[in-house]
Coordinates of C-alpha atoms and ligand atoms in Angstrom, one line a residue:
M1 CA 0.0 0.0 0.0
S2 CA 1.2 3.5 -0.6
A3 CA -0.1 7.1 -0.5
S4 CA -0.8 7.0 -4.3
T5 CA -3.2 4.0 -3.8
L6 CA -5.1 6.1 -1.3
P7 CA -5.3 9.5 -3.0
N8 CA -7.7 11.1 -0.6
A9 CA -6.4 9.8 2.6
T10 CA -4.2 12.0 4.8
L11 CA -0.7 10.9 5.1
T12 CA -1.3 10.0 8.8
A13 CA -4.4 7.9 8.0
T14 CA -2.4 6.1 5.3
Y15 CA 0.4 5.4 7.8
E16 CA -2.0 4.1 10.4
A17 CA -3.7 1.9 7.8
M18 CA -0.3 0.4 6.7
T19 CA 1.1 -0.2 10.2
P20 CA -1.4 -1.7 12.7
G21 CA 1.3 -4.1 14.0
S22 CA 3.6 -1.2 14.8
A23 CA 0.7 0.6 16.5
R24 CA 0.0 -2.4 18.8
L25 CA 3.7 -2.8 19.8
A26 CA 4.0 1.0 20.4
D27 CA 1.0 0.9 22.6
K28 CA 2.4 -1.9 24.7
A29 CA 5.9 -0.3 24.8
R30 CA 4.5 3.0 26.2
G31 CA 3.4 1.1 29.3
L32 CA 6.9 -0.3 29.8
M33 CA 9.5 2.3 28.7
P34 CA 9.4 6.2 28.8
S35 CA 7.6 7.1 25.6
G36 CA 8.0 3.5 24.7
L37 CA 11.5 4.3 23.4
S38 CA 15.2 3.3 23.7
H39 CA 16.6 6.2 21.7
D40 CA 15.2 9.8 21.4
S41 CA 15.6 9.9 17.6
R42 CA 13.0 7.1 17.3
H43 CA 10.3 9.3 18.6
F44 CA 7.6 9.8 15.9
D45 CA 4.0 10.8 16.0
P46 CA 1.6 9.0 16.1
Y47 CA 4.0 6.0 16.8
P48 CA 7.3 4.7 15.4
L49 CA 7.8 1.8 13.1
Y50 CA 8.7 -1.6 14.4
I51 CA 11.2 -3.3 12.1
T52 CA 11.8 -7.1 11.9
R53 CA 14.4 -7.6 9.2
A54 CA 16.8 -5.7 7.0
Q55 CA 19.0 -6.5 4.0
G56 CA 21.4 -4.3 2.0
P57 CA 19.7 -0.9 1.5
V58 CA 16.2 -2.0 2.6
K59 CA 14.2 -3.1 5.7
W60 CA 10.8 -4.5 6.5
D61 CA 8.4 -3.7 9.3
V62 CA 6.2 -6.0 11.3
D63 CA 3.4 -5.5 8.9
G64 CA 5.5 -6.6 5.9
N65 CA 6.0 -3.1 4.4
K66 CA 9.4 -2.6 2.8
Y67 CA 11.4 0.6 3.1
V68 CA 14.5 2.0 1.4
D69 CA 16.6 2.6 4.6
Y70 CA 18.5 5.9 5.1
F71 CA 18.6 5.5 8.8
G72 CA 21.5 3.2 8.1
G73 CA 22.0 2.0 11.6
H74 CA 22.4 5.7 12.7
G75 CA 25.2 6.0 10.2
A76 CA 27.0 2.7 11.2
L77 CA 26.1 0.7 8.0
I78 CA 28.1 2.1 5.1
L79 CA 28.2 -1.5 3.8
G80 CA 24.4 -1.8 4.1
H81 CA 22.5 -4.3 6.3
N82 CA 23.9 -7.8 6.6
N83 CA 27.0 -7.5 4.5
P84 CA 27.8 -11.2 3.9
A85 CA 31.5 -11.0 4.9
V86 CA 30.7 -9.1 8.1
T87 CA 27.9 -11.5 9.0
A88 CA 30.1 -14.5 8.4
A89 CA 32.8 -13.0 10.6
V90 CA 30.4 -12.3 13.4
H91 CA 28.9 -15.8 13.2
A92 CA 32.4 -17.3 13.4
A93 CA 33.2 -15.1 16.4
L94 CA 30.0 -16.1 18.2
D95 CA 31.0 -19.7 17.7
R96 CA 34.3 -19.1 19.4
G97 CA 32.8 -17.2 22.4
T98 CA 31.4 -13.8 23.1
H99 CA 33.7 -12.7 25.9
F100 CA 37.0 -14.0 27.0
G101 CA 37.7 -11.4 29.7
A102 CA 41.1 -11.3 28.1
C103 CA 43.1 -9.7 25.3
H104 CA 42.7 -11.4 21.9
E105 CA 44.2 -11.4 18.4
L106 CA 41.4 -9.6 16.6
E107 CA 41.7 -6.5 18.7
V108 CA 45.3 -6.2 17.7
R109 CA 44.4 -6.5 14.0
W110 CA 41.6 -4.0 14.5
A111 CA 43.9 -1.4 16.1
E112 CA 46.4 -1.9 13.4
L113 CA 43.9 -1.2 10.6
I114 CA 42.7 1.9 12.4
T115 CA 46.2 3.3 12.7
Q116 CA 46.8 2.5 9.0
M117 CA 43.6 4.2 7.9
I118 CA 43.1 7.3 10.2
P119 CA 46.0 9.8 9.8
S120 CA 45.8 11.1 13.5
A121 CA 45.8 7.6 15.0
E122 CA 49.2 6.8 16.5
R123 CA 47.5 4.9 19.4
V124 CA 44.0 3.4 19.8
R125 CA 41.9 2.8 22.9
F126 CA 38.7 0.9 22.4
T127 CA 35.5 2.0 24.1
S128 CA 31.9 0.7 23.9
S129 CA 30.2 3.7 22.2
G130 CA 30.7 7.1 20.7
T131 CA 29.6 8.7 23.9
E132 CA 32.3 6.9 25.8
S133 CA 34.9 7.9 23.1
T134 CA 34.2 11.7 23.5
L135 CA 34.2 11.3 27.3
M136 CA 37.6 9.6 27.3
A137 CA 39.0 12.1 24.7
L138 CA 38.0 15.0 27.0
R139 CA 39.5 13.3 30.0
L140 CA 42.8 12.6 28.2
A141 CA 43.0 16.2 27.0
R142 CA 42.4 17.6 30.4
A143 CA 44.9 15.2 32.0
Y144 CA 47.5 16.0 29.3
T145 CA 47.1 19.8 29.4
G146 CA 46.2 20.3 33.1
R147 CA 43.5 22.6 31.9
S148 CA 39.7 22.6 32.4
K149 CA 37.7 24.2 29.7
L150 CA 36.2 22.5 26.7
V151 CA 35.2 24.5 23.6
R152 CA 32.2 23.2 21.7
F153 CA 30.0 24.4 18.8
R154 CA 26.3 25.0 18.9
G155 CA 24.3 22.3 17.2
H156 CA 27.2 19.8 17.2
F157 CA 26.5 16.4 18.8
H158 CA 29.0 14.3 20.7
G159 CA 26.9 11.9 22.6
W160 CA 24.9 12.4 25.8
H161 CA 27.4 12.6 28.7
D162 CA 27.3 15.6 31.0
H163 CA 29.8 17.8 29.1
M164 CA 28.0 17.4 25.8
T165 CA 24.4 18.4 26.5
S166 CA 24.1 22.2 26.6
G167 CA 24.0 23.9 23.2
H168 CA 23.1 20.8 21.2
T169 CA 19.3 21.2 20.8
N170 CA 18.7 23.7 23.7
H171 CA 20.4 25.6 26.4
F172 CA 22.3 27.6 23.8
D173 CA 23.4 30.0 26.5
G174 CA 25.5 27.3 28.1
T175 CA 23.3 26.8 31.2
P176 CA 23.1 23.2 32.4
T177 CA 20.4 20.9 31.0
A178 CA 18.2 19.0 33.5
G179 CA 20.3 16.7 35.7
V180 CA 23.7 18.3 34.8
I181 CA 25.5 20.4 37.5
R182 CA 26.7 23.9 36.9
G183 CA 30.3 23.0 37.8
I184 CA 30.3 21.0 34.6
S185 CA 28.5 23.4 32.2
D186 CA 30.6 26.3 33.5
N187 CA 33.6 24.6 32.0
V188 CA 32.1 24.3 28.6
L189 CA 32.4 27.3 26.3
L190 CA 30.0 27.4 23.4
C191 CA 30.7 29.1 20.0
D192 CA 28.7 29.5 16.9
P193 CA 29.9 27.3 14.0
N194 CA 32.1 29.3 11.5
D195 CA 32.2 32.3 13.8
V196 CA 35.8 33.6 13.4
E197 CA 35.4 36.5 15.8
G198 CA 33.7 34.3 18.4
I199 CA 36.4 31.7 18.5
T200 CA 39.2 34.3 18.4
R201 CA 37.6 36.1 21.4
I202 CA 37.3 32.8 23.3
F203 CA 41.0 32.0 22.8
N204 CA 41.9 35.6 23.8
E205 CA 39.8 35.5 26.9
H206 CA 40.5 32.0 28.2
K207 CA 43.9 30.6 28.9
D208 CA 42.5 27.5 30.4
I209 CA 41.2 25.6 27.3
A210 CA 42.1 21.9 27.3
A211 CA 40.3 21.0 24.1
V212 CA 38.2 22.0 21.2
I213 CA 35.8 19.3 19.8
L214 CA 33.7 19.4 16.7
E215 CA 32.1 17.4 14.0
P216 CA 34.4 18.2 11.1
T217 CA 31.8 18.3 8.3
G218 CA 29.5 20.3 10.6
A219 CA 26.6 19.4 12.9
N220 CA 24.5 16.3 11.9
F221 CA 27.0 15.1 9.3
G222 CA 27.1 18.3 7.3
K223 CA 23.6 19.5 7.8
M224 CA 25.1 22.7 9.2
P225 CA 28.4 22.8 7.3
I226 CA 31.7 23.8 8.8
L227 CA 33.9 25.6 6.4
P228 CA 37.3 23.9 5.7
S229 CA 38.9 27.4 6.2
Y230 CA 37.4 27.4 9.7
L231 CA 38.9 24.0 10.5
R232 CA 42.2 25.3 9.4
L233 CA 41.8 28.3 11.7
L234 CA 40.9 26.0 14.6
R235 CA 44.0 23.9 13.8
D236 CA 46.1 27.1 14.0
L237 CA 44.5 28.5 17.1
T238 CA 44.8 25.2 19.0
R239 CA 48.4 24.6 17.9
Q240 CA 49.5 28.1 18.9
S241 CA 48.0 27.6 22.4
D242 CA 48.9 23.9 22.9
T243 CA 45.2 23.1 23.0
I244 CA 44.0 19.6 22.0
L245 CA 42.0 19.6 18.8
I246 CA 39.5 16.7 18.7
F247 CA 37.7 15.7 15.5
D248 CA 34.5 13.8 16.3
E249 CA 34.5 11.4 13.4
V250 CA 31.9 9.0 14.9
V251 CA 29.8 9.5 11.7
T252 CA 32.4 10.6 9.2
G253 CA 35.2 8.2 10.0
F254 CA 35.5 5.5 7.4
R255 CA 32.6 7.1 5.6
V256 CA 33.6 10.3 3.8
S257 CA 36.8 8.5 2.9
P258 CA 38.6 5.5 4.4
G259 CA 40.6 8.0 6.5
G260 CA 37.7 10.3 7.4
V261 CA 37.5 14.0 6.9
Q262 CA 41.0 14.5 8.1
Q263 CA 42.3 12.5 5.2
V264 CA 40.3 14.3 2.6
L265 CA 41.2 17.8 3.9
G266 CA 44.7 17.1 5.1
I267 CA 43.9 18.7 8.5
I268 CA 45.1 16.4 11.2
P269 CA 43.6 16.7 14.7
D270 CA 45.4 15.7 17.9
M271 CA 42.7 13.2 18.7
T272 CA 39.8 11.6 16.9
T273 CA 36.7 9.9 18.3
L274 CA 35.3 7.0 16.5
A275 CA 32.2 4.7 16.7
K276 CA 29.5 3.3 14.4
I277 CA 31.4 2.2 11.2
V278 CA 34.6 1.4 13.2
S279 CA 32.6 -1.4 14.9
G280 CA 31.0 -2.7 11.7
G281 CA 27.4 -2.2 12.9
L282 CA 27.8 -3.6 16.4
P283 CA 28.2 -1.7 19.6
G284 CA 31.7 -0.2 20.1
G285 CA 33.9 2.8 19.6
A286 CA 37.5 4.1 19.9
V287 CA 39.4 7.1 20.9
V288 CA 42.6 7.5 18.8
G289 CA 45.3 10.1 18.5
R290 CA 48.8 11.2 19.4
K291 CA 50.9 8.7 21.3
D292 CA 52.0 11.3 23.9
I293 CA 48.3 12.1 24.8
L294 CA 47.1 8.5 24.8
D295 CA 50.1 7.6 26.9
G296 CA 48.0 9.0 29.8
L297 CA 46.5 5.4 29.7
D298 CA 49.8 3.6 29.5
F299 CA 51.0 1.8 32.7
K300 CA 54.7 1.9 31.8
V301 CA 54.9 5.4 30.4
T302 CA 53.0 7.0 33.2
K303 CA 55.1 5.3 35.8
A304 CA 58.3 6.3 34.1
T305 CA 57.2 9.9 33.7
G306 CA 55.4 10.3 37.1
R307 CA 52.1 11.2 35.4
E308 CA 49.0 10.0 37.1
R309 CA 47.5 7.2 35.0
I310 CA 43.9 7.5 33.8
Y311 CA 41.9 4.4 34.9
H312 CA 39.9 2.9 32.0
P313 CA 37.9 -0.3 32.3
G314 CA 34.8 -1.2 30.3
T315 CA 33.3 -4.7 30.2
F316 CA 32.6 -4.8 26.5
N317 CA 35.5 -2.7 25.2
A318 CA 36.9 -4.5 22.1
N319 CA 34.7 -7.5 22.7
P320 CA 35.6 -10.3 20.2
V321 CA 32.3 -10.2 18.3
T322 CA 32.4 -6.4 17.7
A323 CA 36.1 -6.8 16.8
A324 CA 35.3 -9.3 14.2
A325 CA 32.7 -7.0 12.6
G326 CA 35.0 -4.1 12.9
V327 CA 38.0 -5.8 11.3
T328 CA 36.0 -7.2 8.4
T329 CA 34.3 -3.9 7.7
L330 CA 37.5 -1.8 7.8
E331 CA 39.2 -4.4 5.5
I332 CA 36.5 -3.9 3.0
I333 CA 36.5 -0.2 3.3
A334 CA 40.3 -0.1 2.9
S335 CA 40.4 -2.3 -0.2
T336 CA 37.3 -1.2 -2.2
D337 CA 35.6 1.9 -3.4
V338 CA 32.6 1.7 -1.0
C339 CA 33.1 5.3 0.4
A340 CA 33.3 6.7 -3.1
R341 CA 30.2 4.8 -4.2
A342 CA 28.1 6.0 -1.3
N343 CA 29.4 9.6 -1.9
A344 CA 28.4 9.3 -5.6
F345 CA 24.9 8.1 -4.8
G346 CA 24.6 11.0 -2.4
E347 CA 25.5 13.6 -5.0
T348 CA 23.1 12.1 -7.5
V349 CA 20.1 11.6 -5.2
R350 CA 20.5 15.2 -3.9
R351 CA 20.5 16.5 -7.4
K352 CA 17.5 14.4 -8.5
M353 CA 15.5 15.4 -5.4
N354 CA 16.3 19.0 -6.1
D355 CA 15.1 18.5 -9.7
V356 CA 11.8 17.4 -8.2
L357 CA 11.6 20.6 -6.1
V358 CA 12.2 22.7 -9.1
E359 CA 9.6 20.9 -11.2
E360 CA 7.1 21.2 -8.3
G361 CA 7.9 24.8 -7.7
V362 CA 8.9 24.3 -4.1
K363 CA 11.7 26.5 -2.6
W364 CA 13.2 23.9 -0.4
S365 CA 16.5 22.2 -0.8
V366 CA 18.0 18.7 -0.5
H367 CA 21.6 19.5 0.6
G368 CA 24.6 17.8 2.2
S369 CA 28.0 16.5 1.4
Y370 CA 29.5 13.0 0.8
S371 CA 27.0 10.3 1.7
G372 CA 24.6 12.5 3.6
M373 CA 21.4 14.2 2.6
H374 CA 19.2 16.7 4.5
I375 CA 15.9 18.2 3.5
F376 CA 15.7 21.9 4.2
T377 CA 12.1 23.0 4.4
N378 CA 12.8 26.7 4.4
P379 CA 10.7 27.8 7.4
G380 CA 11.5 31.4 6.8
G381 CA 10.0 31.2 3.2
D382 CA 13.2 32.7 1.6
D383 CA 13.7 32.8 -2.1
I384 CA 16.2 30.0 -2.4
D385 CA 17.4 27.9 -5.4
P386 CA 17.1 24.2 -4.5
H387 CA 20.3 23.4 -6.4
G388 CA 22.3 26.4 -5.3
F389 CA 21.4 26.4 -1.6
D390 CA 24.1 27.7 0.7
A391 CA 23.4 25.7 3.9
A392 CA 26.2 27.5 5.8
A393 CA 24.2 30.7 5.6
Y394 CA 21.2 29.0 7.4
I395 CA 22.9 27.4 10.3
S396 CA 21.3 29.7 13.0
Q397 CA 17.9 28.8 11.6
M398 CA 18.7 25.1 11.5
I399 CA 20.1 25.0 15.1
D400 CA 16.6 26.0 16.3
K401 CA 15.0 22.6 15.6
T402 CA 11.6 23.8 16.6
R403 CA 11.4 25.8 13.4
G404 CA 9.5 24.1 10.7
E405 CA 9.0 21.1 13.0
G406 CA 5.4 20.3 11.8
V407 CA 6.3 20.1 8.2
T408 CA 9.4 18.1 8.7
G409 CA 7.3 15.5 10.5
Q410 CA 4.9 15.4 7.6
V411 CA 7.8 15.0 5.1
R412 CA 9.0 12.1 7.0
M413 CA 5.5 10.6 7.1
G414 CA 5.1 11.2 3.4
L415 CA 8.4 9.4 2.7
L416 CA 7.5 6.5 5.0
V417 CA 4.1 5.8 3.4
N418 CA 5.9 5.8 0.0
G419 CA 8.5 3.3 1.2
V420 CA 11.5 5.4 2.3
D421 CA 12.8 5.8 5.9
M422 CA 14.9 8.8 6.9
N423 CA 15.5 10.2 10.3
S424 CA 13.5 13.1 11.7
G425 CA 15.8 15.8 10.1
P426 CA 14.6 14.6 7.7
S427 CA 18.1 13.5 6.9
G428 CA 19.6 10.3 5.6
T429 CA 22.9 8.5 5.4
I430 CA 23.6 6.4 2.4
S431 CA 25.3 3.0 2.1
A432 CA 27.3 1.5 -0.7
T433 CA 24.4 -0.9 -1.4
H434 CA 22.0 1.9 -2.4
G435 CA 21.6 1.5 -6.2
E436 CA 19.5 2.4 -9.2
E437 CA 16.3 0.8 -7.8
E438 CA 16.6 2.7 -4.5
M439 CA 17.4 5.9 -6.3
A440 CA 14.2 5.6 -8.4
T441 CA 12.1 4.7 -5.3
T442 CA 13.5 7.6 -3.3
V443 CA 13.0 10.2 -6.0
E444 CA 9.4 9.1 -6.7
A445 CA 8.6 8.9 -3.0
F446 CA 9.9 12.5 -2.6
R447 CA 7.7 13.6 -5.6
S448 CA 4.6 11.8 -4.1
T449 CA 5.4 13.4 -0.7
I450 CA 5.6 16.9 -2.1
R451 CA 2.3 16.4 -4.0
A452 CA 0.6 15.0 -1.0
L453 CA 1.7 17.9 1.1
K454 CA 0.4 20.3 -1.4
R455 CA -3.0 18.5 -1.3
E456 CA -3.0 18.7 2.4
G457 CA -2.1 22.4 2.3
A458 CA 1.1 21.9 4.2
I459 CA 3.1 23.6 1.4
T460 CA 2.0 26.2 -1.1
P461 CA 4.1 26.3 -4.3
A462 CA 6.0 29.5 -4.9
Ligands
PMP1 N1 29.3 11.8 18.1 C1 28.6 11.9 16.9 C2 29.1 12.9 15.9 C3 27.5 11.2 16.8 O1 26.8 11.3 15.7 C4 27.1 10.2 17.8 C5 25.9 9.3 17.6 N2 24.9 9.7 16.8 C6 27.9 10.2 18.9 C7 29.0 11.0 19.0 C8 27.5 9.3 20.1 O2 27.8 7.9 19.7 P1 27.0 6.8 20.4 O3 25.6 6.8 20.1 O4 27.7 5.5 20.0 O5 27.2 7.0 21.9

């Protein structure tokens, strides 16, 4: 069933007619878990989809509906769902045992691959998530510099631990979010992305900055682009002041290129945080970087130099099943053109979706870089050209996620009832398995969505 087979139904009514099984599960879940959810980004009105199975670029819900998937395991699945080599490696690891409580050979191979692929990676410490990676990166930077402050950029996401909450979706003035104490938020300095004056002022006013962290293509994988010239400025400012520059490549690492953004731009941070692809679609992460900084974790070096060592356990760090998925995934990325293929699909799908906007006379834009796409619904009603849209000029509008909220939900709904799943941006990440068929489905789903929204009066053509 799709919106086109129910021409007069509202998108929501169509969704409800398609997904009774998801409705039943959501109802039960709400009585068991807050909002019935395990991750905020799965929140969706009237209820989220419940998925049973996925393969390559597609997945199926409990009612048997098929979707082209751009959620992509929250960006983890550049090889698509169930890559046969990764699945085989995981099965083999399961057969050998899921946890040895000991060092094992695969983690050594995994770390070796990471150091070969990521330019800044002289040393690797595995964690169990991206959140843990940014937490450890900050601790290492503070221990190394003996300083307190962390500089972050409004809109950028680095996981959910206490230092990373203000200024992501709210509390843009830096005040603490619910449950975080002021002592922590007082040590976080927020800056607007690409604000040269702002960052220069911060560095002039504060001599106590341990680290600067950012998503190097900009917040939400390039939705709010960071200019390469700004990355260079940050590299210069941090180098001059012996401040640690951390690239959060949890999404971009092994995606925009085998060596991440740093390889493409030739701007090498002091530390890099990794998760998602590094773990081949299973839970895991890593913090990597300069040897002298990661030496803060080293038994021998800290003893020899009189530095206090940073304690770092973690039951599932580098567990053998994740390591098997990670090694196999990185070997495929290093030896094939998967990143380039996903990037090429991204460029084409963005262009074709923008062609739809032009044909339909809608002044929105589908923008992004590499294997990302973001639908900008132009809440200010500006006279924009879908193909020539300058997302960097709209960052302050995009940071305020309440703007245009209603229509972005309807776009997502329209795409779902036409067989395409994106996140609530709506944004999508692309895998190397997305091909011609998915391209055609996506472009037509977008066209049907735009037309349905016109019928429902949610958009008026220019
Ligand atoms: N940093 C970035 C840039 C991310 O996108 C994410 C997750 N979306 C994280 C950190 C946190 O990673 P995790 O969900 O594994 O904790």
